[in-house]
Every structure is written in structure tokens, then in C-alpha cells.
Short mmCIF file of C-alpha atoms and ligand atoms in Angstrom, two decimals:
data_model
loop_
_atom_site.label_atom_id
_atom_site.label_comp_id
_atom_site.label_asym_id
_atom_site.label_seq_id
_atom_site.Cartn_x
_atom_site.Cartn_y
_atom_site.Cartn_z
CA UNK A 1 -6.04 -8.01 -15.27
CA UNK A 2 -9.69 -7.46 -16.13
CA UNK A 3 -10.79 -5.68 -19.27
CA UNK A 4 -10.28 -2.09 -18.19
CA UNK A 5 -11.23 -0.69 -21.58
CA UNK A 6 -14.65 -2.25 -21.25
CA UNK A 7 -15.02 -0.79 -17.75
CA UNK A 8 -13.73 2.59 -18.90
CA UNK A 9 -16.39 2.78 -21.61
CA UNK A 10 -19.08 2.69 -18.95
CA UNK A 11 -17.98 6.06 -17.59
CA UNK A 12 -18.56 9.50 -18.97
CA UNK A 13 -14.89 10.15 -19.63
CA UNK A 14 -14.28 12.31 -22.70
CA UNK A 15 -11.46 11.06 -24.89
CA UNK A 16 -10.02 7.80 -26.15
CA UNK A 17 -8.85 5.09 -23.81
CA UNK A 18 -5.19 4.20 -24.32
CA UNK A 19 -4.02 1.95 -21.48
CA UNK A 20 -4.43 1.17 -17.80
CA UNK A 21 -2.23 -0.30 -15.10
CA UNK A 22 -2.62 -1.24 -11.42
CA UNK A 23 -1.79 1.72 -9.27
CA UNK A 24 -0.92 2.61 -5.67
CA UNK A 25 -0.30 0.50 -2.59
CA UNK A 26 -3.71 0.43 -0.91
CA UNK A 27 -4.62 -2.74 1.00
CA UNK A 28 -8.29 -2.90 0.06
CA UNK A 29 -9.56 -1.84 -3.37
CA UNK A 30 -8.26 -2.57 -6.87
CA UNK A 31 -7.03 0.72 -8.26
CA UNK A 32 -5.99 1.45 -11.86
CA UNK A 33 -4.55 4.54 -13.47
CA UNK A 34 -5.80 4.86 -17.05
CA UNK A 35 -4.45 7.06 -19.83
CA UNK A 36 -6.75 8.77 -22.32
CA UNK A 37 -6.12 10.95 -25.34
CA UNK A 38 -8.29 13.98 -24.83
CA UNK A 39 -8.33 16.86 -27.32
CA UNK A 40 -4.72 16.20 -28.26
CA UNK A 41 -3.46 15.87 -24.68
CA UNK A 42 -2.78 12.81 -22.58
CA UNK A 43 -4.76 12.73 -19.34
CA UNK A 44 -5.21 10.18 -16.59
CA UNK A 45 -8.19 8.93 -14.60
CA UNK A 46 -8.48 6.54 -11.69
CA UNK A 47 -10.75 3.53 -12.13
CA UNK A 48 -11.37 1.63 -8.95
CA UNK A 49 -13.13 -1.62 -8.11
CA UNK A 50 -14.63 -1.48 -4.64
CA UNK A 51 -13.75 -4.47 -2.49
CA UNK A 52 -17.21 -5.81 -1.79
CA UNK A 53 -15.97 -8.47 0.61
CA UNK A 54 -15.01 -5.53 2.84
CA UNK A 55 -17.75 -3.07 1.90
CA UNK A 56 -21.02 -4.99 1.94
CA UNK A 57 -23.23 -2.10 0.84
CA UNK A 58 -21.47 -0.28 -2.03
CA UNK A 59 -24.56 1.80 -2.89
CA UNK A 60 -24.69 3.41 0.55
CA UNK A 61 -20.93 3.85 0.48
CA UNK A 62 -21.16 5.67 -2.85
CA UNK A 63 -23.99 7.78 -1.51
CA UNK A 64 -21.71 8.88 1.37
CA UNK A 65 -18.96 9.73 -1.11
CA UNK A 66 -21.27 11.68 -3.43
CA UNK A 67 -22.50 13.74 -0.49
CA UNK A 68 -19.09 14.44 1.00
CA UNK A 69 -17.31 15.24 -2.28
CA UNK A 70 -20.15 17.56 -3.37
CA UNK A 71 -20.00 19.32 -0.03
CA UNK A 72 -16.23 19.80 -0.22
CA UNK A 73 -16.35 20.98 -3.81
CA UNK A 74 -19.15 23.40 -3.15
CA UNK A 75 -17.10 24.95 -0.36
CA UNK A 76 -14.03 25.29 -2.56
CA UNK A 77 -16.07 26.79 -5.38
CA UNK A 78 -17.83 29.35 -3.22
CA UNK A 79 -14.50 30.40 -1.70
CA UNK A 80 -13.27 31.11 -5.24
CA UNK A 81 -10.64 28.38 -5.24
CA UNK A 82 -9.57 27.72 -8.84
CA UNK A 83 -8.53 24.10 -8.16
CA UNK A 84 -11.70 22.40 -6.95
CA UNK A 85 -11.00 19.07 -8.67
CA UNK A 86 -7.49 18.94 -7.31
CA UNK A 87 -8.38 19.76 -3.73
CA UNK A 88 -11.41 17.50 -3.37
CA UNK A 89 -11.91 14.11 -4.97
CA UNK A 90 -14.16 14.39 -8.02
CA UNK A 91 -16.21 11.45 -9.24
CA UNK A 92 -16.81 10.98 -12.95
CA UNK A 93 -20.34 9.59 -13.35
CA UNK A 94 -21.17 6.45 -15.26
CA UNK A 95 -22.82 6.92 -18.67
CA UNK A 96 -26.21 6.10 -17.17
CA UNK A 97 -25.79 8.99 -14.73
CA UNK A 98 -25.08 6.82 -11.68
CA UNK A 99 -22.07 7.46 -9.47
CA UNK A 100 -20.76 3.95 -10.14
CA UNK A 101 -21.10 1.02 -12.54
CA UNK A 102 -21.96 -2.55 -11.58
CA UNK A 103 -20.42 -5.13 -13.92
CA UNK A 104 -21.94 -8.49 -14.80
CA UNK A 105 -19.95 -10.20 -12.04
CA UNK A 106 -21.45 -7.89 -9.46
CA UNK A 107 -18.34 -5.74 -8.96
CA UNK A 108 -18.88 -2.05 -8.33
CA UNK A 109 -16.60 0.36 -10.19
CA UNK A 110 -16.09 4.09 -9.87
CA UNK A 111 -13.94 6.68 -11.60
CA UNK A 112 -12.15 9.72 -10.21
CA UNK A 113 -10.35 12.58 -11.84
CA UNK A 114 -6.64 11.91 -11.43
CA UNK A 115 -4.93 14.40 -9.15
CA UNK A 116 -1.77 15.40 -10.99
CA UNK A 117 1.45 17.00 -9.74
CA UNK A 118 0.93 15.43 -6.36
CA UNK A 119 1.73 12.09 -4.78
CA UNK A 120 1.01 9.80 -1.89
CA UNK A 121 3.85 8.53 0.28
CA UNK A 122 4.09 5.22 2.09
CA UNK A 123 6.54 6.64 4.63
CA UNK A 124 7.33 10.17 5.72
CA UNK A 125 10.73 11.54 4.84
CA UNK A 126 10.67 14.83 6.71
CA UNK A 127 8.68 16.81 9.27
CA UNK A 128 7.20 19.14 6.70
CA UNK A 129 5.42 16.22 5.03
CA UNK A 130 4.10 15.02 8.38
CA UNK A 131 2.89 18.51 9.27
CA UNK A 132 1.20 19.04 5.91
CA UNK A 133 -0.46 15.61 5.80
CA UNK A 134 -1.91 16.05 9.30
CA UNK A 135 -3.00 19.59 8.51
CA UNK A 136 -4.91 18.31 5.48
CA UNK A 137 -6.72 15.63 7.50
CA UNK A 138 -7.58 18.24 10.13
CA UNK A 139 -8.97 20.55 7.45
CA UNK A 140 -10.97 17.65 6.05
CA UNK A 141 -12.60 17.06 9.46
CA UNK A 142 -13.28 20.75 9.80
CA UNK A 143 -14.88 21.14 6.37
CA UNK A 144 -17.24 18.24 7.04
CA UNK A 145 -18.50 19.56 10.36
CA UNK A 146 -21.42 21.27 8.65
CA UNK A 147 -22.36 18.46 6.28
CA UNK A 148 -26.15 18.67 6.20
CA UNK A 149 -28.74 15.93 5.93
CA UNK A 150 -29.07 12.53 7.48
CA UNK A 151 -26.26 10.77 9.36
CA UNK A 152 -23.74 9.15 7.02
CA UNK A 153 -24.06 5.40 6.69
CA UNK A 154 -21.54 3.34 8.65
CA UNK A 155 -19.88 1.58 5.73
CA UNK A 156 -18.20 -0.84 8.14
CA UNK A 157 -20.07 -0.99 11.44
CA UNK A 158 -17.87 -0.85 14.56
CA UNK A 159 -14.88 0.00 12.40
CA UNK A 160 -12.98 1.67 15.25
CA UNK A 161 -14.69 -0.13 18.10
CA UNK A 162 -11.50 -1.42 19.70
CA UNK A 163 -13.43 -3.71 22.05
CA UNK A 164 -15.11 -5.37 19.06
CA UNK A 165 -11.71 -5.67 17.36
CA UNK A 166 -10.29 -7.28 20.47
CA UNK A 167 -13.19 -9.73 20.68
CA UNK A 168 -12.63 -10.62 17.02
CA UNK A 169 -9.03 -11.44 17.87
CA UNK A 170 -10.15 -13.72 20.71
CA UNK A 171 -12.56 -15.54 18.38
CA UNK A 172 -9.83 -15.98 15.78
CA UNK A 173 -7.45 -17.40 18.39
CA UNK A 174 -10.13 -19.81 19.63
CA UNK A 175 -10.98 -20.98 16.12
CA UNK A 176 -7.33 -21.08 15.04
CA UNK A 177 -8.57 -22.23 11.65
CA UNK A 178 -5.11 -22.38 10.07
CA UNK A 179 -3.23 -23.67 13.09
CA UNK A 180 -1.19 -20.47 13.18
CA UNK A 181 -1.65 -19.34 16.79
CA UNK A 182 1.43 -21.32 17.80
CA UNK A 183 3.58 -19.03 15.59
CA UNK A 184 2.52 -15.82 17.30
CA UNK A 185 2.46 -16.59 21.02
CA UNK A 186 4.40 -13.45 21.95
CA UNK A 187 2.14 -11.20 19.91
CA UNK A 188 -0.96 -12.75 21.46
CA UNK A 189 0.49 -12.18 24.91
CA UNK A 190 1.34 -8.58 24.03
CA UNK A 191 -2.26 -8.01 22.95
CA UNK A 192 -3.76 -9.65 26.04
CA UNK A 193 -1.62 -7.53 28.35
CA UNK A 194 -3.27 -4.44 26.89
CA UNK A 195 -6.92 -5.46 26.96
CA UNK A 196 -7.44 -2.82 29.64
CA UNK A 197 -7.17 0.05 27.16
CA UNK A 198 -9.71 -1.06 24.59
CA UNK A 199 -12.84 0.49 26.13
CA UNK A 200 -11.44 3.91 27.01
CA UNK A 201 -12.63 6.01 24.07
CA UNK A 202 -15.92 4.14 23.81
CA UNK A 203 -16.66 4.99 27.44
CA UNK A 204 -15.72 8.64 26.99
CA UNK A 205 -18.05 8.83 24.01
CA UNK A 206 -20.86 7.08 25.87
CA UNK A 207 -20.37 9.46 28.77
CA UNK A 208 -20.81 12.42 26.45
CA UNK A 209 -17.23 13.63 26.94
CA UNK A 210 -16.24 13.16 23.32
CA UNK A 211 -18.61 14.07 20.47
CA UNK A 212 -19.40 12.02 17.42
CA UNK A 213 -18.49 13.91 14.26
CA UNK A 214 -17.85 12.99 10.63
CA UNK A 215 -14.37 11.53 10.41
CA UNK A 216 -12.25 9.94 7.72
CA UNK A 217 -11.32 6.88 9.78
CA UNK A 218 -8.45 5.78 7.54
CA UNK A 219 -5.99 8.63 7.86
CA UNK A 220 -2.88 6.75 6.94
CA UNK A 221 -0.22 8.76 5.21
CA UNK A 222 -0.89 7.32 1.78
CA UNK A 223 -4.48 8.52 1.86
CA UNK A 224 -3.51 12.15 1.38
CA UNK A 225 -1.98 13.66 -1.74
CA UNK A 226 0.95 16.01 -1.19
CA UNK A 227 1.76 18.64 -3.80
CA UNK A 228 4.98 17.82 -5.70
CA UNK A 229 6.37 21.33 -5.40
CA UNK A 230 5.20 22.60 -2.04
CA UNK A 231 4.50 19.33 -0.14
CA UNK A 232 1.18 20.89 0.87
CA UNK A 233 -1.48 18.30 1.68
CA UNK A 234 -3.82 19.22 -1.12
CA UNK A 235 -6.37 16.43 -1.19
CA UNK A 236 -7.60 13.77 1.18
CA UNK A 237 -8.51 10.59 -0.73
CA UNK A 238 -9.84 7.09 0.00
CA UNK A 239 -13.21 8.18 1.30
CA UNK A 240 -14.77 4.71 1.75
CA UNK A 241 -14.74 4.97 5.53
CA UNK A 242 -15.86 8.57 5.87
CA UNK A 243 -18.64 8.16 8.40
CA UNK A 244 -19.55 9.04 11.97
CA UNK A 245 -16.56 8.65 14.27
CA UNK A 246 -14.30 10.33 16.81
CA UNK A 247 -11.70 12.95 15.94
CA UNK A 248 -9.26 10.83 17.93
CA UNK A 249 -9.54 7.91 15.53
CA UNK A 250 -8.14 10.10 12.82
CA UNK A 251 -5.39 11.56 14.96
CA UNK A 252 -4.42 8.08 16.21
CA UNK A 253 -3.95 6.69 12.73
CA UNK A 254 -1.87 9.71 11.73
CA UNK A 255 0.43 9.01 14.67
CA UNK A 256 0.67 5.38 13.60
CA UNK A 257 1.62 6.11 10.00
CA UNK A 258 3.38 9.47 10.08
CA UNK A 259 5.83 9.23 12.94
CA UNK A 260 7.87 6.20 11.90
CA UNK A 261 10.09 6.36 8.84
CA UNK A 262 10.08 2.55 8.47
CA UNK A 263 7.58 0.67 6.28
CA UNK A 264 4.41 -0.69 7.86
CA UNK A 265 5.73 -4.24 7.39
CA UNK A 266 9.41 -3.62 8.22
CA UNK A 267 11.15 -6.80 9.38
CA UNK A 268 14.07 -5.08 11.08
CA UNK A 269 12.33 -3.82 14.20
CA UNK A 270 15.38 -1.83 15.28
CA UNK A 271 14.37 0.60 12.52
CA UNK A 272 10.89 1.06 13.95
CA UNK A 273 10.18 3.83 16.42
CA UNK A 274 7.97 6.92 16.51
CA UNK A 275 10.09 10.02 15.96
CA UNK A 276 9.18 12.76 18.38
CA UNK A 277 9.89 15.51 15.86
CA UNK A 278 7.37 13.87 13.55
CA UNK A 279 4.88 13.52 16.40
CA UNK A 280 5.22 17.21 17.16
CA UNK A 281 4.76 18.02 13.46
CA UNK A 282 1.53 16.03 13.14
CA UNK A 283 0.17 17.41 16.40
CA UNK A 284 0.80 20.97 15.31
CA UNK A 285 -0.33 20.34 11.74
CA UNK A 286 -3.58 18.76 12.88
CA UNK A 287 -4.31 21.38 15.52
CA UNK A 288 -3.46 24.21 13.12
CA UNK A 289 -6.44 23.35 10.97
CA UNK A 290 -8.97 21.89 13.40
CA UNK A 291 -7.73 22.78 16.88
CA UNK A 292 -10.34 25.45 17.53
CA UNK A 293 -13.11 22.86 17.15
CA UNK A 294 -11.74 20.27 19.54
CA UNK A 295 -12.78 19.97 23.15
CA UNK A 296 -10.32 19.89 26.03
CA UNK A 297 -10.92 16.15 26.47
CA UNK A 298 -10.26 15.43 22.82
CA UNK A 299 -6.93 17.21 23.01
CA UNK A 300 -6.05 15.52 26.30
CA UNK A 301 -6.70 12.11 24.77
CA UNK A 302 -4.50 12.61 21.70
CA UNK A 303 -1.44 10.89 23.25
CA UNK A 304 -3.61 7.95 24.26
CA UNK A 305 -5.27 7.76 20.83
CA UNK A 306 -1.84 7.40 19.22
CA UNK A 307 -1.18 4.14 21.02
CA UNK A 308 -4.78 2.89 21.04
CA UNK A 309 -5.30 3.15 17.29
CA UNK A 310 -1.84 1.74 16.59
CA UNK A 311 -2.71 -1.16 18.88
CA UNK A 312 -6.09 -1.58 17.19
CA UNK A 313 -4.61 -1.85 13.71
CA UNK A 314 -1.99 -4.23 15.10
CA UNK A 315 -4.66 -6.58 16.41
CA UNK A 316 -6.52 -6.35 13.10
CA UNK A 317 -3.40 -7.53 11.23
CA UNK A 318 -2.96 -10.32 13.79
CA UNK A 319 -6.58 -11.41 13.45
CA UNK A 320 -6.26 -11.45 9.68
CA UNK A 321 -3.16 -13.64 9.90
CA UNK A 322 -5.08 -16.12 12.07
CA UNK A 323 -8.01 -16.07 9.67
CA UNK A 324 -5.81 -16.90 6.67
CA UNK A 325 -4.95 -13.42 5.29
CA UNK A 326 -8.36 -12.76 3.84
CA UNK A 327 -8.87 -9.06 4.53
CA UNK A 328 -5.70 -7.04 3.89
CA UNK A 329 -3.88 -7.61 0.61
CA UNK A 330 -0.64 -9.50 1.22
CA UNK A 331 2.28 -10.00 -1.14
CA UNK A 332 4.32 -12.53 0.85
CA UNK A 333 3.95 -15.08 3.63
CA UNK A 334 3.64 -13.76 7.15
CA UNK A 335 3.29 -10.16 5.97
CA UNK A 336 0.44 -9.62 8.41
CA UNK A 337 2.64 -10.88 11.24
CA UNK A 338 5.36 -8.43 10.24
CA UNK A 339 2.78 -5.65 10.11
CA UNK A 340 1.56 -6.65 13.58
CA UNK A 341 5.07 -6.60 15.00
CA UNK A 342 5.70 -3.11 13.64
CA UNK A 343 2.47 -1.80 15.16
CA UNK A 344 3.21 -3.42 18.51
CA UNK A 345 6.73 -2.03 18.53
CA UNK A 346 5.25 1.42 17.95
CA UNK A 347 2.71 0.88 20.73
CA UNK A 348 5.47 -0.04 23.12
CA UNK A 349 7.53 2.97 22.07
CA UNK A 350 4.56 5.30 22.54
CA UNK A 351 4.12 3.84 26.02
CA UNK A 352 7.78 4.43 26.83
CA UNK A 353 7.58 8.01 25.54
CA UNK A 354 4.30 8.88 27.21
CA UNK A 355 5.76 11.84 29.08
CA UNK A 356 7.30 13.39 25.98
CA UNK A 357 4.21 12.80 23.88
CA UNK A 358 1.97 14.32 26.56
CA UNK A 359 4.16 17.41 26.81
CA UNK A 360 4.15 17.89 23.06
CA UNK A 361 0.36 17.75 22.91
CA UNK A 362 -0.03 20.03 25.93
CA UNK A 363 2.31 22.64 24.46
CA UNK A 364 0.70 22.54 21.02
CA UNK A 365 -2.79 22.49 22.53
CA UNK A 366 -2.13 25.68 24.45
CA UNK A 367 -1.11 27.57 21.35
CA UNK A 368 -3.86 26.21 19.09
CA UNK A 369 -3.17 29.07 16.68
CA UNK A 370 -2.47 28.23 13.10
CA UNK A 371 1.24 27.65 12.82
CA UNK A 372 2.89 28.64 9.58
CA UNK A 373 4.04 25.66 7.59
CA UNK A 374 7.30 27.51 7.01
CA UNK A 375 8.33 26.36 10.48
CA UNK A 376 8.34 22.82 9.16
CA UNK A 377 10.30 23.22 5.96
P1 LIG B 1 -7.34 1.65 -1.05
O1 LIG B 1 -8.68 1.73 -0.38
O2 LIG B 1 -7.10 0.32 -1.65
O3 LIG B 1 -6.26 2.11 -0.14
P2 LIG B 1 -7.14 4.25 -2.36
O4 LIG B 1 -8.42 4.95 -2.69
O5 LIG B 1 -6.38 4.75 -1.20
O6 LIG B 1 -7.43 2.68 -2.28
O7 LIG B 1 -6.23 4.32 -3.67
C1 LIG B 1 -4.99 3.66 -3.75
C2 LIG B 1 -3.91 4.62 -4.20
O8 LIG B 1 -4.25 5.13 -5.52
C3 LIG B 1 -3.72 5.86 -3.33
O9 LIG B 1 -2.88 5.61 -2.25
C4 LIG B 1 -3.15 6.85 -4.32
O10 LIG B 1 -1.75 6.65 -4.49
C5 LIG B 1 -3.83 6.48 -5.65
N1 LIG B 1 -5.01 7.34 -5.91
C6 LIG B 1 -6.28 7.13 -5.51
N2 LIG B 1 -7.11 8.09 -5.95
C7 LIG B 1 -6.34 8.94 -6.68
C8 LIG B 1 -6.61 10.14 -7.45
N3 LIG B 1 -7.85 10.65 -7.55
N4 LIG B 1 -5.56 10.74 -8.08
C9 LIG B 1 -4.31 10.21 -8.01
N5 LIG B 1 -4.00 9.10 -7.32
C10 LIG B 1 -4.99 8.46 -6.65
C1 LIG B 2 -6.47 -0.27 5.02
O1 LIG B 2 -7.35 0.96 2.29
P1 LIG B 2 -6.09 1.38 2.95
O2 LIG B 2 -4.89 0.62 2.49
O3 LIG B 2 -5.95 2.86 2.85
C2 LIG B 2 -7.61 -0.33 5.99
C3 LIG B 2 -7.32 0.55 7.20
C4 LIG B 2 -6.03 0.09 7.87
C5 LIG B 2 -4.92 0.12 6.83
C6 LIG B 2 -3.64 -0.43 7.40
C7 LIG B 2 -11.19 -0.13 4.86
O4 LIG B 2 -6.33 1.04 4.51
O5 LIG B 2 -8.38 0.47 8.14
O6 LIG B 2 -5.72 0.94 8.94
O7 LIG B 2 -5.27 -0.67 5.67
N1 LIG B 2 -8.85 0.08 5.36
C8 LIG B 2 -9.98 -0.61 5.57
O8 LIG B 2 -2.59 -0.06 6.59
O9 LIG B 2 -10.04 -1.59 6.32
MG1 LIG B 3 -5.92 3.91 0.69
#
């Protein structure tokens, strides 16, 4: 582990550094929870090293985050909310006043206030959690609708361009740099059979039927903190990919990560399927906070987005396997293949349940009124 104390000293954290340990199960950044003694109490902060192989322009990324977190906090403050630094991520500036610190190796570090009495989950356990997590992501989209100023920077260009993701898969298969394509023939075939879906949302956007808005773009379950007591989705985190996007990208990734109770890399595929009660919970949770801002087409495309985005992440895992596991963190051999298989199983299950999924969205879309979370307890 790197010298966290040295990093910690570069930030304007009041108190004495005690210890730090790796934290969370994100696939991209290096995250540490650090303890400090502060005025006789023990408090925690998050120190995070941005993965600059993934994010090529950390300064623009941090600029996006400064703008969005300020905007969210300003809204909470003006509404009289007493918990602004628990309900919106709060950066702690570096001692030189910058939002981040660049170490001598060129790594970019940032520090956040630790959100206490809340947790992230890697899998949903009940419908209330699914409802609350989706509601929080919907609220996040809604609160950023009036973000003023210039367009946010695309921290990863074409991040949800499924056609570009598909083309990257083809290139990786052609290069087959690690001679791995022979191990995943079925998965490659599965992907090729579905090439026809990859342009759908892009075309709807180009045709002006779906608007570009500010979206989170990485709305997996473990990017929202749920309150320990109430399960309320109190804070959306992991803001590196907050940038212009489609509302459907966010809904699709919620469906991918909040409907199955199996891990993302489950090896027993018989345990993997999207639960329809969970799907209904996320649909209602999401629409309860943002439904009044969505167009008819956006709502109509929600069932499709569930399988498209699940497919897209599946082909990203497959591509990474072919390229030697260089993008997503892996902890064992073939983990990216297992992740792919889980996503593809979910895609297939969404296809098989298309009627049910469509009915759920249609019914929830007609109501569009905020639904009390009590219904999901
Ligand atoms: P990655 O991009 O690698 O996924 P995240 O920003 O999602 O990194 O952080 C990884 C994990 O660290 C999260 O899933 C969450 O459990 C934890 N975490 C991140 N920020 C905070 C915070 N401000 N307070 C408490 N926990 C946090
Ligand atoms: C990554 O950073 P994390 O673990 O929240 C990835 C997402 C994928 C997800 C798959 C910047 O999310 O796009 O959907 O893994 N983030 C980035 O679990 O690529
Ligand atoms: Mg994350």
C-alpha cells in the first residue's frame, strides 16, 4: 500500500491521521477509508486515487465533480436540509486550495467526507432497497437538470455508445492478443446474434426523440449509499462519469444491478435471473422521483434499456478478457468471463420476460405519481 499518511497530509483535513485501509469493491479507482482523531472524536474520510489509465483527463473530471457537488449542496442548503454533507458528496480541498492533489508519480488524489451510518450493497436483498436506490438515482438526475454553465466534459468519450463498444469487441476478437477467443466461442456468438440492437438508442437520440441530459452513467447498486436505519437512498456517489447522457443509460444499469440477487460474477448461472418484483420496485422508485420529467419515448424504452445496457456491460467485460484484463479490476482468473456470462444470462432473461417487463413499465408509467416508499418495506 502506498504511504497514505503522506497523501493525507496534502489535504485540508482537520485532525490527526491514525490509519487507512483499502475500502469498497469498486472496479476502477483505489479507495481508502482513513481514520483521524479530531477534537477527541474518531472520524473517517475517503481518500481516492483516480485511475488515470481509465480517466485520461483528471483535471476536467474534477472540474465536473466540483460543479455537480456544489450544485447539489447548494440545493440542499437552500431547502434547509440539515444534512448537506451526507446527502451530496463533499470534497475536502487540498492544502493548496485545489480540488485534488497530484503526487510525484503523477497520480491524482482526492478526498471526500465519509458518509456515516449508511452503506453500499453489492447485491440487493429486498425490494425496498431496490426501490430506494432507484429513487435516489432518479432524484440525482432531476436535481442536475438545471445545472448551469457549459456542457460537462465527457470524461470517457462514447462511454455508453453501444455501437462503439461492439466495434471494440470485434477489434479485440480480431487481435486476439492473448489467444483467448477460443475459450469464449459461445459468448462471442451470443454477442454477434444481438448486434442488431446496438444502434437503437443512438438513433433515437439522433432523431431528436430522446434528449441529452446530465446523467450519472454508472448507476450500479454499489454507487448509492443507503441509510442504515431507513434504507433510504441518501447519497449517490462515484461521480467520475457524471456527464451528458441519456436517462435510459442510468435506468438500464439499475436494471442490470438491482434486479438479480446474485453477484455480478456468480459462477452458478442457475442463481442468476432478474426478479420481476425487483424490476417493478426500481421502475416505480425511479419514476417516483424523476417520472414527471421523462418523455413518453423515454418511458417506452425503459424495458429495452434494461437489456441493452446489460448487454453493453457484458460485451465490455468480454472485451477486457480478450485484451488481458486491463480495465476492470480482477481478483481471479477468468473473472471477466464469469461477469460476461452473468450479464448475458440476464440479457436472455430480460428477452424472455419482455411482456412482463413492458407491462410493469406501462403500469408504473401511467401512475407517475410519487409512490410512498412504505409500499416497499
Ligand atoms: P470506484 O470508481 O472504484 O467504483 P467508488 O467511488 O464507487 O469507486 O468508491 C468505492 C466504494 O467506496 C463505494 O462503493 C463505497 O462503498 C465507498 N465510498 C466511496 N465514497 C464514499 C464516501 N464518501 N463515504 C463512504 N463510503 C464511500
Ligand atoms: C465500473 O467504478 P465502478 O466499479 O462503480 C465501470 C462501470 C461498469 C461497472 C461494472 C468508469 O464501475 O462502467 O458498469 O464497473 N466504471 C467505469 O460493474 O468504467
Ligand atoms: Mg463505484
